[in-house]
CSV table of C-alpha atoms in Angstrom, one decimal:
chain,number,residue,atom,x,y,z
A,1,UNK,CA,54.3,188.2,87.0
A,2,UNK,CA,52.6,191.5,87.9
A,3,UNK,CA,52.7,190.7,91.6
A,4,UNK,CA,50.5,187.6,91.3
A,5,UNK,CA,51.2,184.4,93.2
A,6,UNK,CA,53.1,182.0,90.9
A,7,UNK,CA,51.9,178.4,90.8
A,8,UNK,CA,53.6,175.6,88.9
A,9,UNK,CA,51.6,172.5,87.9
A,10,UNK,CA,53.8,169.4,87.3
A,11,UNK,CA,51.5,166.9,85.7
A,12,UNK,CA,51.7,165.0,82.4
A,13,UNK,CA,47.9,164.9,81.9
A,14,UNK,CA,46.9,167.8,79.6
A,15,UNK,CA,43.3,167.7,80.9
A,16,UNK,CA,44.5,168.2,84.5
A,17,UNK,CA,46.9,170.9,83.4
A,18,UNK,CA,44.2,172.8,81.5
A,19,UNK,CA,41.5,172.5,84.2
A,20,UNK,CA,43.7,173.4,87.1
A,21,UNK,CA,45.4,176.2,85.2
A,22,UNK,CA,42.1,177.8,84.1
A,23,UNK,CA,40.6,177.6,87.6
A,24,UNK,CA,43.7,179.1,89.4
A,25,UNK,CA,44.0,181.8,86.8
A,26,UNK,CA,40.4,182.8,87.5
A,27,UNK,CA,41.4,183.0,91.2
A,28,UNK,CA,44.1,185.5,90.3
A,29,UNK,CA,47.2,183.2,90.2
A,30,UNK,CA,49.9,183.2,87.5
A,31,UNK,CA,50.1,179.6,86.5
A,32,UNK,CA,52.9,177.7,84.6
A,33,UNK,CA,52.7,174.0,83.6
A,34,UNK,CA,55.3,171.3,83.2
A,35,UNK,CA,54.9,167.6,82.1
A,36,UNK,CA,58.1,166.3,83.5
A,37,UNK,CA,61.2,167.1,85.5
A,38,UNK,CA,63.1,168.8,82.7
A,39,UNK,CA,60.3,171.1,81.9
A,40,UNK,CA,59.9,171.8,85.7
A,41,UNK,CA,63.5,172.9,86.0
A,42,UNK,CA,63.1,175.2,83.0
A,43,UNK,CA,60.1,176.9,84.5
A,44,UNK,CA,61.8,177.3,87.9
A,45,UNK,CA,64.8,178.9,86.2
A,46,UNK,CA,62.6,181.5,84.5
A,47,UNK,CA,59.9,182.2,87.0
A,48,UNK,CA,59.7,183.0,90.8
A,49,UNK,CA,57.5,180.0,91.7
A,50,UNK,CA,56.0,180.0,95.2
A,51,UNK,CA,54.0,176.7,95.2
A,52,UNK,CA,54.3,173.6,93.1
A,53,UNK,CA,51.5,171.1,92.6
A,54,UNK,CA,53.3,167.8,92.1
A,55,UNK,CA,51.8,164.7,90.6
A,56,UNK,CA,53.7,161.7,91.9
A,57,UNK,CA,53.2,159.5,88.9
A,58,UNK,CA,55.2,161.1,86.1
A,59,UNK,CA,57.1,159.8,83.1
A,60,UNK,CA,60.9,159.5,83.6
A,61,UNK,CA,61.8,161.0,87.0
A,62,UNK,CA,58.9,160.4,89.4
A,63,UNK,CA,57.3,163.0,91.5
A,64,UNK,CA,58.8,161.7,94.7
A,65,UNK,CA,62.4,162.3,93.4
A,66,UNK,CA,61.4,165.8,92.1
A,67,UNK,CA,59.8,166.6,95.5
A,68,UNK,CA,63.0,165.7,97.2
A,69,UNK,CA,64.9,167.8,94.8
A,70,UNK,CA,62.7,170.8,95.3
A,71,UNK,CA,62.9,170.5,99.1
A,72,UNK,CA,66.7,170.4,99.0
A,73,UNK,CA,66.5,173.8,97.3
A,74,UNK,CA,64.1,175.2,99.9
A,75,UNK,CA,61.8,178.2,99.7
A,76,UNK,CA,59.0,176.6,97.6
A,77,UNK,CA,55.7,175.1,98.9
A,78,UNK,CA,54.9,171.6,97.6
A,79,UNK,CA,51.5,170.0,97.4
A,80,UNK,CA,51.7,166.4,96.1
A,81,UNK,CA,48.9,164.7,94.2
A,82,UNK,CA,48.3,161.0,94.7
A,83,UNK,CA,45.7,158.5,93.5
A,84,UNK,CA,42.7,157.7,95.7
A,85,UNK,CA,43.7,155.3,98.4
A,86,UNK,CA,47.5,155.5,97.8
A,87,UNK,CA,48.4,155.9,101.4
A,88,UNK,CA,52.0,154.8,101.0
A,89,UNK,CA,52.5,157.5,98.3
A,90,UNK,CA,51.1,160.1,100.7
A,91,UNK,CA,53.4,159.1,103.5
A,92,UNK,CA,56.5,158.9,101.3
A,93,UNK,CA,55.6,162.3,99.7
A,94,UNK,CA,55.5,163.9,103.2
A,95,UNK,CA,58.8,162.2,104.1
A,96,UNK,CA,60.4,163.6,100.9
A,97,UNK,CA,59.4,167.1,102.1
A,98,UNK,CA,56.0,167.9,100.8
A,99,UNK,CA,53.9,170.4,102.7
A,100,UNK,CA,50.5,168.9,102.0
A,101,UNK,CA,48.7,166.5,99.7
A,102,UNK,CA,45.5,166.0,97.7
A,103,UNK,CA,44.1,162.9,96.1
A,104,UNK,CA,42.7,162.5,92.6
A,105,UNK,CA,40.0,163.2,91.7
A,106,UNK,CA,40.2,166.4,93.8
A,107,UNK,CA,37.7,169.2,94.3
A,108,UNK,CA,39.2,172.4,92.9
A,109,UNK,CA,37.9,174.4,95.9
A,110,UNK,CA,39.7,172.1,98.3
A,111,UNK,CA,42.9,172.3,96.2
A,112,UNK,CA,42.7,176.1,96.3
A,113,UNK,CA,42.3,176.0,100.1
A,114,UNK,CA,45.4,173.7,100.4
A,115,UNK,CA,47.5,175.8,98.1
A,116,UNK,CA,46.6,179.0,100.0
A,117,UNK,CA,47.4,177.2,103.3
A,118,UNK,CA,50.8,176.2,102.1
A,119,UNK,CA,51.4,179.6,100.6
A,120,UNK,CA,50.7,181.3,104.0
A,121,UNK,CA,53.2,179.1,105.7
A,122,UNK,CA,56.0,179.5,103.1
A,123,UNK,CA,55.9,183.2,103.1
A,124,UNK,CA,58.0,185.0,105.7
A,125,UNK,CA,56.1,185.3,109.0
A,126,UNK,CA,53.4,183.1,107.6
A,127,UNK,CA,52.9,181.0,110.7
A,128,UNK,CA,49.5,180.7,112.4
A,129,UNK,CA,48.7,183.1,115.2
A,130,UNK,CA,49.2,180.5,117.9
A,131,UNK,CA,52.7,179.7,116.6
A,132,UNK,CA,53.8,183.3,116.0
A,133,UNK,CA,57.3,183.7,117.6
A,134,UNK,CA,58.0,186.3,120.2
A,135,UNK,CA,61.0,188.7,120.2
A,136,UNK,CA,62.7,186.5,122.7
A,137,UNK,CA,62.6,183.5,120.4
A,138,UNK,CA,65.0,184.7,117.7
A,139,UNK,CA,67.3,181.7,118.0
A,140,UNK,CA,66.3,178.5,119.8
A,141,UNK,CA,68.4,175.4,120.6
A,142,UNK,CA,66.5,172.4,119.3
A,143,UNK,CA,68.6,169.4,120.3
A,144,UNK,CA,71.8,169.4,118.3
A,145,UNK,CA,70.5,172.2,116.0
A,146,UNK,CA,69.6,175.8,116.2
A,147,UNK,CA,66.3,177.2,114.9
A,148,UNK,CA,66.6,180.8,113.6
A,149,UNK,CA,63.0,182.0,113.8
A,150,UNK,CA,63.5,185.3,112.0
A,151,UNK,CA,65.0,183.7,108.9
A,152,UNK,CA,62.9,180.5,109.2
A,153,UNK,CA,66.0,178.3,109.0
A,154,UNK,CA,67.5,175.4,110.9
A,155,UNK,CA,71.2,175.0,111.3
A,156,UNK,CA,73.3,172.0,112.3
A,157,UNK,CA,76.2,172.2,114.8
A,158,UNK,CA,78.6,173.4,112.1
A,159,UNK,CA,76.4,176.2,111.1
A,160,UNK,CA,75.2,174.5,107.9
A,161,UNK,CA,71.6,175.0,106.9
A,162,UNK,CA,69.3,171.9,107.0
A,163,UNK,CA,66.5,171.7,104.5
A,164,UNK,CA,63.2,172.1,106.2
A,165,UNK,CA,59.5,172.3,105.1
A,166,UNK,CA,57.3,175.2,106.2
A,167,UNK,CA,55.2,172.9,108.4
A,168,UNK,CA,58.3,171.4,110.0
A,169,UNK,CA,59.3,175.0,110.9
A,170,UNK,CA,55.8,175.7,112.3
A,171,UNK,CA,56.0,172.5,114.4
A,172,UNK,CA,59.3,173.4,115.8
A,173,UNK,CA,58.1,176.9,116.8
A,174,UNK,CA,55.0,175.3,118.4
A,175,UNK,CA,57.2,173.1,120.5
A,176,UNK,CA,59.5,175.9,121.4
A,177,UNK,CA,56.6,178.0,122.7
A,178,UNK,CA,55.4,175.0,124.8
A,179,UNK,CA,58.6,173.5,126.4
A,180,UNK,CA,58.1,170.5,128.7
A,181,UNK,CA,54.4,170.4,127.8
A,182,UNK,CA,52.6,167.5,126.2
A,183,UNK,CA,50.9,168.5,122.9
A,184,UNK,CA,48.4,166.2,121.3
A,185,UNK,CA,48.4,165.6,117.5
A,186,UNK,CA,45.2,167.7,117.2
A,187,UNK,CA,46.8,170.6,119.2
A,188,UNK,CA,49.9,170.4,117.0
A,189,UNK,CA,47.7,170.7,113.9
A,190,UNK,CA,46.0,173.7,115.4
A,191,UNK,CA,49.4,175.3,116.1
A,192,UNK,CA,51.2,174.4,112.9
A,193,UNK,CA,48.6,173.7,110.2
A,194,UNK,CA,45.5,175.6,109.2
A,195,UNK,CA,42.2,176.4,110.6
A,196,UNK,CA,40.4,173.1,110.9
A,197,UNK,CA,41.2,171.8,107.4
A,198,UNK,CA,41.1,168.1,106.9
A,199,UNK,CA,44.6,166.6,106.9
A,200,UNK,CA,46.1,163.1,106.8
A,201,UNK,CA,45.7,161.9,110.4
A,202,UNK,CA,49.3,160.5,110.6
A,203,UNK,CA,51.0,163.5,109.0
A,204,UNK,CA,52.2,164.8,112.3
A,205,UNK,CA,53.9,161.5,113.1
A,206,UNK,CA,55.6,161.5,109.7
A,207,UNK,CA,56.8,165.0,110.1
A,208,UNK,CA,58.0,164.6,113.6
A,209,UNK,CA,59.9,161.4,112.6
A,210,UNK,CA,61.6,163.5,109.9
A,211,UNK,CA,62.4,166.4,112.3
A,212,UNK,CA,64.0,163.9,114.7
A,213,UNK,CA,66.4,162.8,112.1
A,214,UNK,CA,67.6,166.4,111.8
A,215,UNK,CA,67.7,167.5,115.5
A,216,UNK,CA,68.2,164.4,117.6
A,217,UNK,CA,71.6,162.8,118.3
A,218,UNK,CA,69.9,159.5,117.9
A,219,UNK,CA,66.6,159.6,116.1
A,220,UNK,CA,65.8,156.0,117.2
A,221,UNK,CA,66.0,157.1,120.9
A,222,UNK,CA,64.7,160.6,120.9
A,223,UNK,CA,65.5,162.9,123.8
A,224,UNK,CA,64.4,166.2,122.4
A,225,UNK,CA,61.0,165.5,121.0
A,226,UNK,CA,59.7,162.8,123.3
A,227,UNK,CA,56.7,160.6,122.6
A,228,UNK,CA,54.2,160.5,125.4
A,229,UNK,CA,52.4,157.2,124.6
A,230,UNK,CA,48.7,157.6,123.9
A,231,UNK,CA,48.8,161.4,124.4
A,232,UNK,CA,51.2,163.2,122.0
A,233,UNK,CA,54.7,164.7,122.0
A,234,UNK,CA,56.8,166.9,124.3
A,235,UNK,CA,59.7,169.1,123.6
A,236,UNK,CA,62.5,168.8,126.3
A,237,UNK,CA,64.9,171.7,126.0
A,238,UNK,CA,68.7,171.3,126.6
A,239,UNK,CA,68.4,167.5,126.4
A,240,UNK,CA,71.1,167.1,123.7
A,241,UNK,CA,74.7,168.3,123.6
C-alpha cells in the first residue's frame, strides 16, 4: 500500500472501526478493518499487515483464539484491546502472544504510541539501543534452545522454529547481553520495551513465564532464567543440556 505501514483493526464495533481508522489514516497508516476471524483471514491473505489491533470480545471466535493463531504464524505485531479493569484478559492476552495491550475507552494518542512501539520491535533490527546485539551475538544458547539474533528467531534442539513475540526476543537479547547479572523488572522494561511508556506492571513476569516454557528443560524449576526473589531475574548460561 504505497509504502505505508499496514494496520488491521479486528473489532465488531463499527464506531470503533471508523474512529480508529480515520485517526490512523490521518497519521499516514494504511488501515484495514475486520469484524471477525473470517474477515481477518481474508485481509491477511490480501494485505501485508504489520500490526493487528485485536479486540478480545468478538462474535464467534474470540480475540484470544485469534491472537494465538496470529502468533503461531509469526511476523505480525499484536496489540490486544480489553475492557477497563479486565486484568485477567490482559494476562491471558499476553500469554497467548500479544505484544502489548490497551483498555477501552482508550486515548487515540496512547494507542498510536503503543502501535508505533510494537511496530519498532517487529521490524528487523527494531530492538531498543540497550538491547541491540553485537556481532559476536549472532547465535546464542538459551537453555535447550538457540536464539538466532540476526533472523530474530528461536530454535528448539531439533532445529524447529519456536513462535516468539517481538518483546520475548528483546527480553532474551537483554538477558544474553547481561549473563549472570540480576536485572530488575524496571531494567528489563528499559532494555526490552519502550522509552518510559506505561505498561502492565506484571507483563514481564507473564512473558518470562512464557519464555521459560520454551527454553527450560523444566519450566517449573527454571535453571536458565532464575528468579532472584524480591529483586528480579538472572540469565545463567550453559545451565541446561
